[in-house]
Amino acid sequence: MTMREKIEEAAARYPDQRSAIMPALLIAQSEHGHLPGPVLEEVADILGVERIWVYELATFYTLFHTTPVGQFHLQLCDNVSCMLRRSEDLLTHLEQTLGIKKGETTSDRLFTLSTVECLGACEMAPVMQVGDNYHGHLDIARIDLLLERLRTQASTAADLAAATSLGE
C-alpha cells in the first residue's frame, strides 16, 4: 500500500480532514524517516488541508522530525522534575560520551541527542525517550548500559542485514 493510500485510509476515520493530520504525519514519517518540506506539502495535498496546518503540527510536536535523525533518537527530558533529579548532568555525560552536542547526530548516524520540554513521566525522573520506549530513574551507569545495549542492537541488526543480503 502506498503512503497516499495509507493516509487516505486513516483519514477516512475522521469527519474533518484536519483531524487526520497527526496520523498522516506519523504515516509519512514512517515511510520517509523524517518530514522534509516536500513531504509535508504532500500530506497537506492528500488531505486537502492548508499546508500551514501541517507545518504547525510537524514543527510543534517533538515526535515529528523535519530533519533526519539517527537510528536511535535520544530525547532527554529537561523539565523541572528531571532537572531537579540532575538531568543536566546526564546531558553533559551523553554529550561527552557520544562526542556531540544536543541537536546533533553522531557521524555514524547511530544517535541523535535532543532535549524535550516534558515527557509526562515525572514519576520516573530523570527520564529519556528512545524511539517509543521510556527509560527512567536514569543515572550515568544506566545511561552507559542503555547506550551499550543500543549499540549491540544496531550491530546485530547490521549483521543480520548483511547475512540476508549474502543469501545466508
PDB file of C-alpha atoms in Angstrom:
ATOM      1  CA  MET A   1       0.000   0.000   0.000  1.00  0.00           C
ATOM      2  CA  THR A   2       1.377   3.431  -0.898  1.00  0.00           C
ATOM      3  CA  MET A   3       1.766   6.283   1.552  1.00  0.00           C
ATOM      4  CA  ARG A   4      -1.155   8.062  -0.118  1.00  0.00           C
ATOM      5  CA  GLU A   5      -3.392   5.014   0.279  1.00  0.00           C
ATOM      6  CA  LYS A   6      -2.409   4.631   3.938  1.00  0.00           C
ATOM      7  CA  ILE A   7      -3.120   8.303   4.641  1.00  0.00           C
ATOM      8  CA  GLU A   8      -6.443   8.192   2.802  1.00  0.00           C
ATOM      9  CA  GLU A   9      -7.430   5.064   4.741  1.00  0.00           C
ATOM     10  CA  ALA A  10      -6.531   6.716   8.051  1.00  0.00           C
ATOM     11  CA  ALA A  11      -8.253   9.979   7.106  1.00  0.00           C
ATOM     12  CA  ALA A  12     -11.486   8.136   6.329  1.00  0.00           C
ATOM     13  CA  ARG A  13     -11.904   7.573  10.095  1.00  0.00           C
ATOM     14  CA  TYR A  14     -12.215  11.320  10.756  1.00  0.00           C
ATOM     15  CA  PRO A  15     -15.171  13.567   9.928  1.00  0.00           C
ATOM     16  CA  ASP A  16     -12.814  16.541   9.447  1.00  0.00           C
ATOM     17  CA  GLN A  17      -9.632  16.076   7.407  1.00  0.00           C
ATOM     18  CA  ARG A  18      -7.779  18.486   9.696  1.00  0.00           C
ATOM     19  CA  SER A  19      -8.169  15.901  12.478  1.00  0.00           C
ATOM     20  CA  ALA A  20      -6.266  13.392  10.345  1.00  0.00           C
ATOM     21  CA  ILE A  21      -3.083  15.469  10.131  1.00  0.00           C
ATOM     22  CA  MET A  22      -1.279  13.814  13.051  1.00  0.00           C
ATOM     23  CA  PRO A  23      -1.972  10.242  11.925  1.00  0.00           C
ATOM     24  CA  ALA A  24      -0.986  11.242   8.395  1.00  0.00           C
ATOM     25  CA  LEU A  25       2.287  12.720   9.635  1.00  0.00           C
ATOM     26  CA  LEU A  26       3.061   9.523  11.535  1.00  0.00           C
ATOM     27  CA  ILE A  27       2.483   7.522   8.364  1.00  0.00           C
ATOM     28  CA  ALA A  28       4.634   9.871   6.277  1.00  0.00           C
ATOM     29  CA  GLN A  29       7.443   9.854   8.843  1.00  0.00           C
ATOM     30  CA  SER A  30       7.327   6.071   8.972  1.00  0.00           C
ATOM     31  CA  GLU A  31       7.737   5.993   5.182  1.00  0.00           C
ATOM     32  CA  HIS A  32      10.454   8.660   4.875  1.00  0.00           C
ATOM     33  CA  GLY A  33      12.244   8.605   8.230  1.00  0.00           C
ATOM     34  CA  HIS A  34      11.648  12.331   8.653  1.00  0.00           C
ATOM     35  CA  LEU A  35       9.374  15.060   7.296  1.00  0.00           C
ATOM     36  CA  PRO A  36      11.106  17.469   4.917  1.00  0.00           C
ATOM     37  CA  GLY A  37       9.083  20.293   3.341  1.00  0.00           C
ATOM     38  CA  PRO A  38       8.016  18.419   0.193  1.00  0.00           C
ATOM     39  CA  VAL A  39       6.650  15.544   2.292  1.00  0.00           C
ATOM     40  CA  LEU A  40       4.705  17.973   4.491  1.00  0.00           C
ATOM     41  CA  GLU A  41       3.249  19.563   1.370  1.00  0.00           C
ATOM     42  CA  GLU A  42       2.307  16.151   0.004  1.00  0.00           C
ATOM     43  CA  VAL A  43       0.499  15.290   3.244  1.00  0.00           C
ATOM     44  CA  ALA A  44      -1.433  18.568   3.074  1.00  0.00           C
ATOM     45  CA  ASP A  45      -2.337  17.947  -0.556  1.00  0.00           C
ATOM     46  CA  ILE A  46      -3.505  14.384   0.135  1.00  0.00           C
ATOM     47  CA  LEU A  47      -5.714  15.581   2.975  1.00  0.00           C
ATOM     48  CA  GLY A  48      -6.849  18.708   1.149  1.00  0.00           C
ATOM     49  CA  VAL A  49      -5.936  20.948   4.091  1.00  0.00           C
ATOM     50  CA  GLU A  50      -3.930  24.136   4.415  1.00  0.00           C
ATOM     51  CA  ARG A  51      -0.200  23.484   4.272  1.00  0.00           C
ATOM     52  CA  ILE A  52       0.404  25.746   7.272  1.00  0.00           C
ATOM     53  CA  TRP A  53      -1.747  23.446   9.440  1.00  0.00           C
ATOM     54  CA  VAL A  54       0.519  20.529   8.570  1.00  0.00           C
ATOM     55  CA  TYR A  55       3.679  22.593   9.151  1.00  0.00           C
ATOM     56  CA  GLU A  56       2.365  23.794  12.523  1.00  0.00           C
ATOM     57  CA  LEU A  57       1.849  20.280  13.854  1.00  0.00           C
ATOM     58  CA  ALA A  58       5.054  18.879  12.364  1.00  0.00           C
ATOM     59  CA  THR A  59       7.169  21.581  13.972  1.00  0.00           C
ATOM     60  CA  PHE A  60       5.356  21.747  17.324  1.00  0.00           C
ATOM     61  CA  TYR A  61       5.443  18.126  18.469  1.00  0.00           C
ATOM     62  CA  THR A  62       8.769  16.506  19.320  1.00  0.00           C
ATOM     63  CA  LEU A  63       7.642  13.170  17.905  1.00  0.00           C
ATOM     64  CA  PHE A  64       7.912  14.609  14.389  1.00  0.00           C
ATOM     65  CA  HIS A  65      11.307  15.213  12.770  1.00  0.00           C
ATOM     66  CA  THR A  66      11.699  17.678   9.921  1.00  0.00           C
ATOM     67  CA  THR A  67      15.385  16.794   9.595  1.00  0.00           C
ATOM     68  CA  PRO A  68      16.981  13.341   9.568  1.00  0.00           C
ATOM     69  CA  VAL A  69      17.683  11.732  12.925  1.00  0.00           C
ATOM     70  CA  GLY A  70      19.953   8.874  13.897  1.00  0.00           C
ATOM     71  CA  GLN A  71      18.832   5.291  14.194  1.00  0.00           C
ATOM     72  CA  PHE A  72      18.291   5.972  17.902  1.00  0.00           C
ATOM     73  CA  HIS A  73      16.833   9.343  18.841  1.00  0.00           C
ATOM     74  CA  LEU A  74      17.712  10.040  22.472  1.00  0.00           C
ATOM     75  CA  GLN A  75      15.236  12.575  23.868  1.00  0.00           C
ATOM     76  CA  LEU A  76      16.163  13.600  27.395  1.00  0.00           C
ATOM     77  CA  CYS A  77      13.523  15.418  29.418  1.00  0.00           C
ATOM     78  CA  ASP A  78      14.751  18.706  30.842  1.00  0.00           C
ATOM     79  CA  ASN A  79      11.616  19.847  32.643  1.00  0.00           C
ATOM     80  CA  VAL A  80      11.518  20.663  36.361  1.00  0.00           C
ATOM     81  CA  SER A  81      11.178  17.138  37.816  1.00  0.00           C
ATOM     82  CA  CYS A  82      14.002  15.790  35.669  1.00  0.00           C
ATOM     83  CA  MET A  83      16.120  18.882  36.182  1.00  0.00           C
ATOM     84  CA  LEU A  84      15.785  18.531  39.958  1.00  0.00           C
ATOM     85  CA  ARG A  85      16.988  14.936  39.561  1.00  0.00           C
ATOM     86  CA  ARG A  86      20.125  16.161  37.720  1.00  0.00           C
ATOM     87  CA  SER A  87      19.172  15.637  34.066  1.00  0.00           C
ATOM     88  CA  GLU A  88      21.688  18.380  33.193  1.00  0.00           C
ATOM     89  CA  ASP A  89      24.496  16.101  34.410  1.00  0.00           C
ATOM     90  CA  LEU A  90      23.113  13.306  32.239  1.00  0.00           C
ATOM     91  CA  LEU A  91      23.022  15.604  29.216  1.00  0.00           C
ATOM     92  CA  THR A  92      26.656  16.576  29.797  1.00  0.00           C
ATOM     93  CA  HIS A  93      27.595  12.903  30.107  1.00  0.00           C
ATOM     94  CA  LEU A  94      25.717  11.991  26.924  1.00  0.00           C
ATOM     95  CA  GLU A  95      27.375  14.828  25.007  1.00  0.00           C
ATOM     96  CA  GLN A  96      30.825  13.758  26.189  1.00  0.00           C
ATOM     97  CA  THR A  97      30.233  10.045  25.620  1.00  0.00           C
ATOM     98  CA  LEU A  98      28.733  10.469  22.154  1.00  0.00           C
ATOM     99  CA  GLY A  99      31.014  13.333  21.095  1.00  0.00           C
ATOM    100  CA  ILE A 100      28.076  15.506  20.030  1.00  0.00           C
ATOM    101  CA  LYS A 101      26.022  18.376  21.434  1.00  0.00           C
ATOM    102  CA  LYS A 102      22.257  18.332  21.857  1.00  0.00           C
ATOM    103  CA  GLY A 103      20.564  18.733  18.497  1.00  0.00           C
ATOM    104  CA  GLU A 104      23.355  16.839  16.720  1.00  0.00           C
ATOM    105  CA  THR A 105      23.746  13.347  15.291  1.00  0.00           C
ATOM    106  CA  THR A 106      26.798  11.119  15.597  1.00  0.00           C
ATOM    107  CA  SER A 107      28.884  10.729  12.439  1.00  0.00           C
ATOM    108  CA  ASP A 108      27.842   7.068  12.169  1.00  0.00           C
ATOM    109  CA  ARG A 109      24.181   8.252  12.200  1.00  0.00           C
ATOM    110  CA  LEU A 110      23.509   5.937  15.137  1.00  0.00           C
ATOM    111  CA  PHE A 111      22.456   8.535  17.743  1.00  0.00           C
ATOM    112  CA  THR A 112      20.709  11.889  17.689  1.00  0.00           C
ATOM    113  CA  LEU A 113      20.622  13.725  21.015  1.00  0.00           C
ATOM    114  CA  SER A 114      17.790  16.096  21.908  1.00  0.00           C
ATOM    115  CA  THR A 115      16.204  17.572  24.969  1.00  0.00           C
ATOM    116  CA  VAL A 116      12.441  17.842  25.250  1.00  0.00           C
ATOM    117  CA  GLU A 117      10.275  20.006  27.443  1.00  0.00           C
ATOM    118  CA  CYS A 118       8.324  17.211  29.130  1.00  0.00           C
ATOM    119  CA  LEU A 119       7.769  13.509  28.581  1.00  0.00           C
ATOM    120  CA  GLY A 120       4.935  13.328  31.089  1.00  0.00           C
ATOM    121  CA  ALA A 121       6.689  10.700  33.221  1.00  0.00           C
ATOM    122  CA  CYS A 122       7.753  12.707  36.271  1.00  0.00           C
ATOM    123  CA  GLU A 123       7.460   9.653  38.493  1.00  0.00           C
ATOM    124  CA  MET A 124      10.415   8.165  36.566  1.00  0.00           C
ATOM    125  CA  ALA A 125      12.604  11.285  36.635  1.00  0.00           C
ATOM    126  CA  PRO A 126      15.070  11.694  35.164  1.00  0.00           C
ATOM    127  CA  VAL A 127      13.633  10.122  32.041  1.00  0.00           C
ATOM    128  CA  MET A 128      14.641   9.739  28.406  1.00  0.00           C
ATOM    129  CA  GLN A 129      12.673   8.504  25.422  1.00  0.00           C
ATOM    130  CA  VAL A 130      14.384   6.393  22.777  1.00  0.00           C
ATOM    131  CA  GLY A 131      12.021   5.671  19.911  1.00  0.00           C
ATOM    132  CA  ASP A 132       8.750   4.619  21.539  1.00  0.00           C
ATOM    133  CA  ASN A 133      10.395   3.472  24.783  1.00  0.00           C
ATOM    134  CA  TYR A 134      10.820   5.404  28.003  1.00  0.00           C
ATOM    135  CA  HIS A 135      13.854   4.836  30.214  1.00  0.00           C
ATOM    136  CA  GLY A 136      13.517   6.242  33.705  1.00  0.00           C
ATOM    137  CA  HIS A 137      15.295   6.634  37.028  1.00  0.00           C
ATOM    138  CA  LEU A 138      18.409   7.337  34.978  1.00  0.00           C
ATOM    139  CA  ASP A 139      21.909   7.829  36.248  1.00  0.00           C
ATOM    140  CA  ILE A 140      25.247   7.694  34.442  1.00  0.00           C
ATOM    141  CA  ALA A 141      25.606   3.925  34.885  1.00  0.00           C
ATOM    142  CA  ARG A 142      22.125   3.307  33.442  1.00  0.00           C
ATOM    143  CA  ILE A 143      22.822   5.669  30.542  1.00  0.00           C
ATOM    144  CA  ASP A 144      26.053   3.808  29.745  1.00  0.00           C
ATOM    145  CA  LEU A 145      24.277   0.447  29.890  1.00  0.00           C
ATOM    146  CA  LEU A 146      21.490   1.722  27.627  1.00  0.00           C
ATOM    147  CA  LEU A 147      23.987   3.058  25.067  1.00  0.00           C
ATOM    148  CA  GLU A 148      25.810  -0.282  25.105  1.00  0.00           C
ATOM    149  CA  ARG A 149      22.539  -2.170  24.515  1.00  0.00           C
ATOM    150  CA  LEU A 150      21.569   0.157  21.663  1.00  0.00           C
ATOM    151  CA  ARG A 151      24.969  -0.246  20.005  1.00  0.00           C
ATOM    152  CA  THR A 152      24.650  -4.037  20.319  1.00  0.00           C
ATOM    153  CA  GLN A 153      21.138  -3.898  18.892  1.00  0.00           C
ATOM    154  CA  ALA A 154      22.356  -1.865  15.908  1.00  0.00           C
ATOM    155  CA  SER A 155      25.301  -4.208  15.350  1.00  0.00           C
ATOM    156  CA  THR A 156      23.070  -7.293  15.490  1.00  0.00           C
ATOM    157  CA  ALA A 157      20.646  -5.723  13.020  1.00  0.00           C
ATOM    158  CA  ALA A 158      23.511  -4.820  10.678  1.00  0.00           C
ATOM    159  CA  ASP A 159      24.928  -8.357  10.900  1.00  0.00           C
ATOM    160  CA  LEU A 160      21.504  -9.821  10.116  1.00  0.00           C
ATOM    161  CA  ALA A 161      21.047  -7.474   7.156  1.00  0.00           C
ATOM    162  CA  ALA A 162      24.496  -8.386   5.796  1.00  0.00           C
ATOM    163  CA  ALA A 163      23.836 -12.109   6.185  1.00  0.00           C
ATOM    164  CA  THR A 164      20.467 -11.762   4.465  1.00  0.00           C
ATOM    165  CA  SER A 165      21.972  -9.847   1.542  1.00  0.00           C
ATOM    166  CA  LEU A 166      24.603 -12.569   1.124  1.00  0.00           C
ATOM    167  CA  GLY A 167      21.887 -15.217   0.951  1.00  0.00           C
ATOM    168  CA  GLU A 168      22.939 -16.944   4.165  1.00  0.00           C
TER     169      GLU A 168
END
